[in-house]
Short mmCIF file of C-alpha atoms and ligand atoms in Angstrom, two decimals:
data_model
loop_
_atom_site.label_atom_id
_atom_site.label_comp_id
_atom_site.label_asym_id
_atom_site.label_seq_id
_atom_site.Cartn_x
_atom_site.Cartn_y
_atom_site.Cartn_z
CA UNK D 131 -86.35 221.69 47.23
CA UNK D 132 -88.06 224.52 45.35
CA UNK D 133 -88.79 223.79 41.68
CA UNK D 134 -90.88 226.84 40.75
CA UNK D 135 -89.48 229.65 38.65
CA UNK D 136 -89.62 233.15 40.12
CA UNK D 137 -91.96 235.74 38.59
CA UNK D 138 -88.96 237.46 36.97
CA UNK D 139 -87.69 234.19 35.46
CA UNK D 140 -91.15 233.38 34.12
CA UNK D 141 -91.50 236.86 32.61
CA UNK D 142 -88.16 236.56 30.81
CA UNK D 143 -89.12 233.10 29.56
CA UNK D 144 -92.43 234.40 28.22
CA UNK D 145 -90.85 237.49 26.63
CA UNK D 146 -88.24 235.41 24.78
CA UNK D 147 -90.91 232.88 23.76
CA UNK D 148 -93.04 235.66 22.26
CA UNK D 149 -90.06 237.27 20.53
CA UNK D 150 -88.90 233.93 19.11
CA UNK D 151 -92.37 233.06 17.80
CA UNK D 152 -92.70 236.42 16.03
CA UNK D 153 -89.15 237.26 14.94
CA UNK D 154 -87.29 233.96 14.65
CA UNK D 155 -89.47 230.90 13.97
CA UNK D 156 -90.97 232.23 10.70
CA UNK D 157 -87.47 232.65 9.21
CA UNK D 158 -85.69 229.66 10.77
CA UNK D 159 -85.85 227.40 7.70
CA UNK D 160 -84.78 230.25 5.39
CA UNK D 161 -81.78 231.14 7.54
CA UNK D 162 -80.85 227.47 7.76
CA UNK D 163 -80.98 227.14 3.95
CA UNK D 164 -78.96 230.34 3.47
CA UNK D 165 -76.50 229.31 6.19
CA UNK D 166 -76.52 232.76 7.72
CA UNK D 167 -78.13 234.80 10.47
CA UNK D 168 -79.11 238.36 9.48
CA UNK D 169 -76.99 240.90 11.43
CA UNK D 170 -80.15 242.86 12.35
CA UNK D 171 -81.29 239.99 14.56
CA UNK D 172 -78.49 240.76 17.00
CA UNK D 173 -79.63 244.36 17.37
CA UNK D 174 -83.16 243.14 18.11
CA UNK D 175 -81.81 240.62 20.62
CA UNK D 176 -79.70 243.40 22.13
CA UNK D 177 -82.83 245.50 22.58
CA UNK D 178 -84.31 242.66 24.63
CA UNK D 179 -81.15 242.34 26.72
CA UNK D 180 -80.30 238.94 25.23
CA UNK D 181 -76.79 239.83 24.07
CA UNK D 182 -75.44 240.42 27.56
CA UNK D 183 -77.89 238.51 29.67
CA UNK D 184 -75.93 238.10 32.89
CA UNK D 185 -73.70 241.14 32.29
CA UNK D 186 -74.47 243.84 34.88
CA UNK D 187 -76.50 246.81 33.63
CA UNK D 188 -73.62 249.25 34.18
CA UNK D 189 -71.70 247.27 31.55
CA UNK D 190 -74.52 247.38 29.03
CA UNK D 191 -76.11 244.06 29.93
CA UNK D 192 -79.47 242.98 31.28
CA UNK D 193 -78.13 241.79 34.63
CA UNK D 194 -80.51 238.82 34.85
CA UNK D 195 -79.73 235.70 36.84
CA UNK D 196 -78.09 232.66 35.27
CA UNK D 197 -81.26 230.54 35.38
CA UNK D 198 -83.07 233.19 33.32
CA UNK D 199 -80.28 233.19 30.74
CA UNK D 200 -80.61 229.41 30.34
CA UNK D 201 -84.39 229.67 29.98
CA UNK D 202 -83.83 232.28 27.26
CA UNK D 203 -81.43 230.00 25.36
CA UNK D 204 -84.00 227.20 25.62
CA UNK D 205 -86.72 229.44 24.15
CA UNK D 206 -84.46 230.61 21.30
CA UNK D 207 -83.56 226.98 20.54
CA UNK D 208 -87.25 226.07 20.42
CA UNK D 209 -87.48 228.45 17.45
CA UNK D 210 -84.02 228.06 15.95
CA UNK D 211 -81.05 226.01 17.17
CA UNK D 212 -78.51 228.01 15.18
CA UNK D 213 -79.53 231.33 16.70
CA UNK D 214 -79.48 229.81 20.18
CA UNK D 215 -75.96 228.47 19.58
CA UNK D 216 -74.62 231.80 18.33
CA UNK D 217 -76.26 233.74 21.15
CA UNK D 218 -75.01 231.22 23.73
CA UNK D 219 -71.42 231.38 22.45
CA UNK D 220 -71.54 235.19 22.44
CA UNK D 221 -73.03 235.38 25.95
CA UNK D 222 -71.54 232.58 27.99
CA UNK D 223 -68.14 232.33 26.31
CA UNK D 224 -67.06 235.68 24.82
CA UNK D 225 -68.95 238.12 27.08
CA UNK D 226 -68.66 235.72 30.00
CA UNK D 227 -64.88 235.58 29.99
CA UNK D 228 -64.52 239.36 29.69
CA UNK D 229 -67.10 239.85 32.44
CA UNK D 230 -65.33 237.37 34.72
CA UNK D 231 -61.70 238.26 34.01
CA UNK D 232 -61.64 241.68 32.33
CA UNK D 233 -60.21 244.89 33.78
CA UNK D 234 -62.58 247.88 34.19
CA UNK D 235 -61.01 249.38 31.03
CA UNK D 236 -61.55 246.15 29.04
CA UNK D 237 -65.14 245.97 30.22
CA UNK D 238 -65.79 249.59 29.21
CA UNK D 239 -64.14 249.19 25.81
CA UNK D 240 -65.14 245.65 24.80
CA UNK D 241 -67.96 244.34 27.01
CA UNK D 242 -70.34 247.30 26.73
CA UNK D 243 -70.71 247.10 22.91
CA UNK D 244 -70.95 243.30 23.06
CA UNK D 245 -73.59 243.26 25.79
CA UNK D 246 -75.75 245.82 24.04
CA UNK D 247 -75.78 243.84 20.78
CA UNK D 248 -73.82 246.41 18.79
CA UNK D 249 -70.94 243.96 18.43
CA UNK D 250 -70.67 240.18 18.20
CA UNK D 251 -68.15 238.07 20.08
CA UNK D 252 -66.46 234.73 19.43
CA UNK D 253 -64.36 232.49 21.64
CA UNK D 254 -61.52 230.36 20.33
CA UNK D 255 -60.04 227.50 22.36
CA UNK D 256 -60.14 224.51 19.97
CA UNK D 257 -57.41 223.85 17.42
CA UNK D 258 -57.10 221.24 14.69
CA UNK D 259 -54.67 219.30 16.91
CA UNK D 260 -56.51 219.88 20.19
CA UNK D 261 -60.25 219.42 20.71
CA UNK D 262 -61.11 217.32 23.75
CA UNK D 263 -57.49 217.73 24.84
CA UNK D 264 -57.78 221.51 24.67
CA UNK D 265 -54.63 222.10 26.74
CA UNK D 266 -52.66 220.38 23.97
CA UNK D 267 -52.98 223.53 21.85
CA UNK D 268 -49.97 224.71 19.83
CA UNK D 269 -50.75 228.41 19.22
CA UNK D 270 -48.43 230.75 21.07
CA UNK D 271 -47.95 234.34 22.15
CA UNK D 272 -44.58 235.90 22.93
CA UNK D 273 -43.83 239.41 24.26
CA UNK D 274 -43.14 241.81 21.38
CA UNK D 275 -43.08 245.59 20.81
CA UNK D 276 -44.77 246.54 24.08
CA UNK D 277 -47.43 243.89 23.64
CA UNK D 278 -47.72 240.32 22.42
CA UNK D 279 -47.35 238.52 19.11
CA UNK D 280 -49.75 235.64 18.47
CA UNK D 281 -49.07 232.79 16.04
CA UNK D 282 -50.96 229.61 15.24
CA UNK D 283 -54.51 228.70 14.31
CA UNK D 284 -57.92 227.97 15.83
CA UNK D 285 -60.62 225.58 14.64
CA UNK D 286 -64.42 225.51 14.89
CA UNK D 287 -64.90 229.08 16.15
CA UNK D 288 -68.63 229.82 16.46
CA UNK D 289 -69.53 233.32 15.18
CA UNK D 290 -65.98 233.65 13.83
CA UNK D 291 -67.08 234.86 10.38
CA UNK D 292 -69.23 237.70 11.70
CA UNK D 293 -67.53 238.51 15.01
CA UNK D 294 -66.13 241.92 15.86
CA UNK D 295 -63.83 240.55 18.50
CA UNK D 296 -62.36 237.24 19.58
CA UNK D 297 -61.32 235.89 22.95
CA UNK D 298 -58.41 233.63 21.99
CA UNK D 299 -56.52 231.21 24.22
CA UNK D 300 -52.84 230.59 23.34
CA UNK D 301 -49.72 229.33 25.08
CA UNK D 302 -47.49 231.96 26.65
CA UNK D 303 -45.40 229.37 28.53
CA UNK D 304 -45.49 226.08 26.58
CA UNK D 305 -43.39 224.30 29.22
CA UNK D 306 -46.09 224.95 31.85
CA UNK D 307 -48.78 222.91 30.05
CA UNK D 308 -52.31 223.93 30.97
CA UNK D 309 -50.88 226.53 33.40
CA UNK D 310 -49.07 228.25 30.53
CA UNK D 311 -52.19 229.27 28.59
CA UNK D 312 -53.28 232.92 28.43
CA UNK D 313 -56.38 234.59 26.97
CA UNK D 314 -56.23 237.62 24.69
CA UNK D 315 -58.85 239.89 23.18
CA UNK D 316 -58.19 240.28 19.46
CA UNK D 317 -60.22 242.73 17.43
CA UNK D 318 -61.47 241.95 13.95
CA UNK D 319 -59.22 243.50 11.30
CA UNK D 320 -56.05 243.15 13.37
CA UNK D 321 -53.28 242.53 10.78
CA UNK D 322 -52.33 238.84 10.59
CA UNK D 323 -55.72 237.56 11.80
CA UNK D 324 -57.36 235.67 8.93
CA UNK D 325 -60.85 234.22 9.09
CA UNK D 326 -61.21 230.93 7.18
CA UNK D 327 -64.19 229.73 5.18
CA UNK D 328 -67.43 228.72 6.89
CA UNK D 329 -67.66 225.01 7.66
CA UNK D 330 -70.44 223.25 5.71
CA UNK D 331 -72.13 221.52 8.63
CA UNK D 332 -74.77 218.82 9.22
CA UNK D 333 -76.77 221.05 11.55
CA UNK D 334 -76.73 224.47 13.19
CA UNK D 335 -76.14 225.62 9.64
CA UNK D 336 -77.05 229.28 10.14
CA UNK D 337 -74.54 229.65 12.98
CA UNK D 338 -71.17 230.19 11.34
CA UNK D 339 -68.21 228.04 12.35
CA UNK D 340 -64.78 228.99 11.02
CA UNK D 341 -61.06 228.46 11.46
CA UNK D 342 -58.81 231.39 12.36
CA UNK D 343 -55.18 231.86 11.37
CA UNK D 344 -52.87 233.92 13.55
CA UNK D 345 -49.81 235.06 11.64
CA UNK D 346 -47.65 237.44 13.67
CA UNK D 347 -50.77 239.11 15.13
CA UNK D 348 -49.67 242.01 17.32
CA UNK D 349 -51.91 242.56 20.34
CA UNK D 350 -51.36 245.45 22.80
CA UNK D 351 -50.59 244.40 26.36
CA UNK D 352 -53.86 245.93 27.57
CA UNK D 353 -55.71 243.20 25.59
CA UNK D 354 -54.30 240.42 27.74
CA UNK D 355 -57.41 239.02 29.48
CA UNK D 356 -57.11 237.77 33.05
CA UNK D 357 -53.85 236.61 34.60
CA UNK D 358 -51.02 235.32 32.40
CA UNK D 359 -51.10 231.51 32.60
CA UNK D 360 -54.69 231.53 33.85
CA UNK D 361 -56.43 231.34 30.48
CA UNK D 362 -57.16 227.62 30.58
CA UNK D 363 -58.58 227.71 34.10
CA UNK D 364 -60.76 230.69 33.12
CA UNK D 365 -61.85 228.82 29.97
CA UNK D 366 -62.88 225.76 31.99
CA UNK D 367 -65.02 228.00 34.20
CA UNK D 368 -66.69 229.35 31.02
CA UNK D 369 -67.29 225.80 29.84
CA UNK D 370 -69.04 224.86 33.09
CA UNK D 371 -71.56 227.61 32.39
CA UNK D 372 -71.62 227.03 28.65
CA UNK D 373 -72.44 223.36 29.14
CA UNK D 374 -75.60 224.24 31.04
CA UNK D 375 -76.52 226.43 28.07
CA UNK D 376 -76.01 223.53 25.67
CA UNK D 377 -78.29 221.48 27.92
CA UNK D 378 -80.96 224.18 27.67
CA UNK D 379 -80.48 224.30 23.90
CA UNK D 380 -81.02 220.53 23.63
CA UNK D 381 -84.20 220.82 25.71
CA UNK D 382 -85.53 223.63 23.48
CA UNK D 383 -84.88 221.59 20.35
CA UNK D 384 -86.39 218.49 21.96
CA UNK D 385 -89.52 220.36 23.06
CA UNK D 386 -90.00 221.80 19.58
CA UNK D 387 -89.63 218.33 18.05
CA UNK D 388 -92.00 216.73 20.56
CA UNK D 389 -94.66 219.42 20.03
CA UNK D 390 -94.41 218.89 16.27
CA UNK D 391 -94.67 215.11 16.72
CA UNK D 392 -97.70 215.35 19.01
CA UNK D 393 -99.48 217.63 16.53
CA UNK D 394 -98.63 215.35 13.62
CA UNK D 395 -99.67 212.18 15.48
CA UNK D 396 -103.05 213.76 16.17
CA UNK D 397 -103.75 214.66 12.58
CA UNK D 398 -102.17 211.84 10.49
CA UNK D 399 -104.30 208.72 9.97
CA UNK D 400 -103.22 205.22 9.01
CA UNK D 401 -105.31 202.04 9.14
CA UNK D 402 -108.33 204.31 9.69
CA UNK D 403 -107.01 205.70 12.98
CA UNK D 404 -104.86 208.60 14.04
CA UNK D 405 -101.21 207.79 14.72
CA UNK D 406 -101.82 209.02 18.27
CA UNK D 407 -104.10 206.04 18.89
CA UNK D 408 -101.26 203.54 18.38
CA UNK D 409 -99.55 202.48 21.58
CA UNK D 410 -96.13 202.43 19.88
CA UNK D 411 -96.51 206.15 19.13
CA UNK D 412 -97.86 206.91 22.62
CA UNK D 413 -94.84 205.27 24.20
CA UNK D 414 -92.46 207.36 22.12
CA UNK D 415 -94.33 210.49 23.20
CA UNK D 416 -94.30 209.42 26.86
CA UNK D 417 -90.61 208.58 26.85
CA UNK D 418 -89.73 211.85 25.14
CA UNK D 419 -91.78 214.00 27.51
CA UNK D 420 -90.34 212.21 30.56
CA UNK D 421 -86.74 212.54 29.38
CA UNK D 422 -87.19 216.24 28.66
CA UNK D 423 -88.60 216.85 32.14
CA UNK D 424 -85.70 214.96 33.71
CA UNK D 425 -83.25 216.96 31.58
CA UNK D 426 -84.93 220.19 32.64
CA UNK D 427 -84.48 219.36 36.31
CA UNK D 428 -80.79 218.57 35.86
CA UNK D 429 -80.26 221.77 33.86
CA UNK D 430 -82.09 223.93 36.41
CA UNK D 431 -80.17 222.35 39.28
CA UNK D 432 -76.83 223.03 37.56
CA UNK D 433 -77.90 226.59 36.73
CA UNK D 434 -79.04 227.17 40.30
CA UNK D 435 -75.69 225.94 41.69
CA UNK D 436 -73.88 228.15 39.18
CA UNK D 437 -75.74 231.29 40.13
CA UNK D 438 -75.10 230.64 43.80
CA UNK D 439 -71.35 230.21 42.99
CA UNK D 440 -71.35 226.71 44.47
CA UNK D 441 -69.05 223.96 43.15
CA UNK D 442 -70.87 222.36 40.21
CA UNK D 443 -68.49 221.05 37.55
CA UNK D 444 -69.94 217.54 37.94
CA UNK D 445 -73.53 218.78 37.95
CA UNK D 446 -72.94 220.94 34.84
CA UNK D 447 -71.42 217.95 33.05
CA UNK D 448 -74.36 215.73 34.11
CA UNK D 449 -76.87 218.30 32.88
CA UNK D 450 -75.10 218.66 29.53
CA UNK D 451 -74.62 214.91 29.10
CA UNK D 452 -78.17 213.90 29.91
CA UNK D 453 -79.95 216.81 28.22
CA UNK D 454 -77.96 216.58 24.98
CA UNK D 455 -78.40 212.81 24.69
CA UNK D 456 -82.10 213.12 25.59
CA UNK D 457 -82.46 215.89 22.98
CA UNK D 458 -81.02 213.56 20.39
CA UNK D 459 -83.35 210.68 21.31
CA UNK D 460 -86.39 212.99 21.40
CA UNK D 461 -85.67 214.61 18.02
CA UNK D 462 -84.98 211.15 16.54
CA UNK D 463 -88.33 209.81 17.80
CA UNK D 464 -90.13 212.91 16.53
CA UNK D 465 -88.66 212.29 13.09
CA UNK D 466 -89.75 208.63 13.32
CA UNK D 467 -93.31 209.64 14.22
CA UNK D 468 -93.37 211.76 11.06
CA UNK D 469 -92.38 208.71 8.96
CA UNK D 470 -91.11 209.61 5.50
CA UNK D 471 -92.34 213.17 5.89
CA UNK D 472 -89.92 213.63 8.77
CA UNK D 473 -87.07 212.90 6.42
CA UNK D 474 -87.76 215.78 4.06
CA UNK D 475 -86.85 219.42 4.51
CA UNK D 476 -90.39 220.80 4.49
CA UNK D 477 -91.17 219.33 7.90
CA UNK D 478 -89.12 221.07 10.54
CA UNK D 479 -88.27 217.94 12.52
CA UNK D 480 -85.33 217.01 10.32
CA UNK D 481 -83.73 220.37 11.27
CA UNK D 482 -84.33 219.77 14.97
CA UNK D 483 -82.67 216.37 14.62
CA UNK D 484 -79.65 217.78 12.74
CA UNK D 485 -79.28 220.69 15.17
CA UNK D 486 -79.58 218.47 18.25
CA UNK D 487 -76.67 216.36 17.01
CA UNK D 488 -74.24 219.17 17.83
CA UNK D 489 -75.23 219.22 21.50
CA UNK D 490 -73.40 215.95 22.27
CA UNK D 491 -70.21 217.36 20.70
CA UNK D 492 -69.83 221.13 21.29
CA UNK D 493 -68.32 222.39 24.58
CA UNK D 494 -67.06 218.89 25.34
CA UNK D 495 -68.32 215.62 23.90
CA UNK D 496 -70.48 213.16 25.81
CA UNK D 497 -67.38 211.05 26.40
CA UNK D 498 -65.60 214.02 27.99
CA UNK D 499 -68.65 214.76 30.19
CA UNK D 500 -68.59 211.14 31.41
CA UNK D 501 -64.88 211.48 32.08
CA UNK D 502 -65.43 214.70 34.09
CA UNK D 503 -68.30 213.13 36.08
CA UNK D 504 -66.44 209.89 36.83
CA UNK D 505 -63.27 211.76 37.81
CA UNK D 506 -65.19 213.90 40.32
CA UNK D 507 -66.91 210.83 41.80
CA UNK D 508 -63.72 208.80 42.06
CA UNK D 509 -61.76 211.72 43.54
CA UNK D 510 -64.27 212.14 46.35
CA UNK D 511 -64.91 208.42 46.96
CA UNK D 512 -64.03 207.19 50.43
CA UNK D 513 -61.31 204.45 50.54
C1 FAD F 221 -70.58 223.53 15.37
C2 FAD F 221 -69.43 223.60 16.33
C3 FAD F 221 -69.20 224.77 17.03
C4 FAD F 221 -68.08 224.87 17.87
N1 FAD F 221 -67.81 226.06 18.48
C5 FAD F 221 -66.63 226.21 19.16
C6 FAD F 221 -66.24 227.51 19.65
O1 FAD F 221 -66.96 228.50 19.51
N2 FAD F 221 -65.02 227.61 20.25
C7 FAD F 221 -64.19 226.55 20.43
O2 FAD F 221 -63.11 226.72 20.99
N3 FAD F 221 -64.55 225.31 20.00
C8 FAD F 221 -65.74 225.11 19.36
N4 FAD F 221 -66.10 223.87 18.87
C9 FAD F 221 -65.20 222.74 19.09
C10 FAD F 221 -65.76 221.65 20.00
O3 FAD F 221 -65.74 222.06 21.33
C11 FAD F 221 -64.94 220.38 19.73
O4 FAD F 221 -65.31 219.90 18.45
C12 FAD F 221 -65.16 219.31 20.77
O5 FAD F 221 -64.63 219.70 22.00
C13 FAD F 221 -64.51 217.98 20.35
O6 FAD F 221 -63.21 218.15 19.89
P1 FAD F 221 -62.76 217.49 18.49
O7 FAD F 221 -63.80 217.86 17.49
O8 FAD F 221 -61.38 217.86 18.20
O9 FAD F 221 -62.87 215.93 18.72
P2 FAD F 221 -61.74 214.97 19.37
O10 FAD F 221 -61.24 215.56 20.63
O11 FAD F 221 -60.74 214.63 18.32
O12 FAD F 221 -62.59 213.69 19.73
C14 FAD F 221 -62.96 212.71 18.76
C15 FAD F 221 -63.68 211.58 19.49
O13 FAD F 221 -62.80 210.99 20.46
C16 FAD F 221 -63.41 211.06 21.74
N5 FAD F 221 -62.40 211.28 22.78
C17 FAD F 221 -61.41 212.22 22.79
N6 FAD F 221 -60.70 212.13 23.91
C18 FAD F 221 -61.25 211.13 24.65
C19 FAD F 221 -60.98 210.56 25.93
N7 FAD F 221 -59.99 211.01 26.71
N8 FAD F 221 -61.76 209.53 26.36
C20 FAD F 221 -62.78 209.08 25.58
N9 FAD F 221 -63.09 209.57 24.37
C21 FAD F 221 -62.35 210.59 23.91
C22 FAD F 221 -64.39 212.21 21.67
O14 FAD F 221 -65.40 212.11 22.63
C23 FAD F 221 -64.91 212.06 20.24
O15 FAD F 221 -65.90 211.08 20.22
C24 FAD F 221 -67.22 223.74 18.06
C25 FAD F 221 -67.49 222.55 17.37
C26 FAD F 221 -68.56 222.47 16.51
C27 FAD F 221 -68.79 221.19 15.75
#
């Protein structure tokens, strides 16, 4: 098995690392405090090709491979979890579903401005009544006036406050369960679409998360995305890819926390010795580094399977499960190594810890990943 990155992948990784160090890391605490990302950052990211990473160049994207896109998310997360989350949701969910299921006209009209960074996308599956059980959604669309009329609400929509367009999943045939869900593209400003207030979150505070209300929202028939009744299946395919991105995000946050902890352990002295000389601290560093490397391998394997279009739902779930839980342990240990100073805002580790907490929840909780993994194993087990 080949573990080395290609020259292209390494170049993208280095370019995003340099960009993040110069344009993101210095402002990360400020943006977190203000609970907002400046709109200009998306134009800069667009200039680097990071707003349509895997979107082909003829649709305004960078056309890079999936592994490169995950490496980029990891590098953004190293500098700022919130930015990585917003960029990941825009890329893998909103752009991703239009890229995978859109008509040529939809791609020309909606994907090109998204992929170039001129517009921001959001993706709305979750509702207040349906999170893990996403197919239990209640929002509906019925044919009306040469198009469709959407009613209902969505919960926890990343980028929802700032987005220019939304990919929204609703039921078009409630009796058909998960096979009666259809995706629609809804543009910001469409009458009846109301964006709720930003959630006041524990972490990822600069990435906005909002509810959406759909009150007799009329959508033209050309905005129906994919096949009617296929929206949930298409959404699950997005989540397979998105979960690898969350894994990369957790690794980026974990690496940032570990680097901060190693630096701090080398400089802080207690009992006349540096913290780094205590075996208890060394073991935390060793465990963290090992878990991050293991997470990286799982994430790269899942990304590699994805980009070769091989079956990988189980592997994506494993990568997300392990990387997000490892990210949490690593950021927790980093905070512990900082002692009381880790608990205050001025040291960045408390932000890494808060941001990492999301990774075991968003795009399917750890419990749901375990369920997906176990189901795949049991289904294929020999009698
Ligand atoms: C910051 C943030 C950003 C988000 N962004 C988006 C977005 O852009 N678009 C979008 O559509 N959604 C988004 N989400 C929603 C996210 O995907 C859901 O929060 C997540 O899937 C869990 O759903 P829930 O919160 O309703 O929890 P619930 O489903 O109510 O789960 C509560 C608890 O019960 C457990 N549980 C549920 N069912 C089972 C089961 N069968 N077996 C064992 N345990 C179970 C869960 O693991 C969890 O521990 C976001 C959420 C957050 C917090």
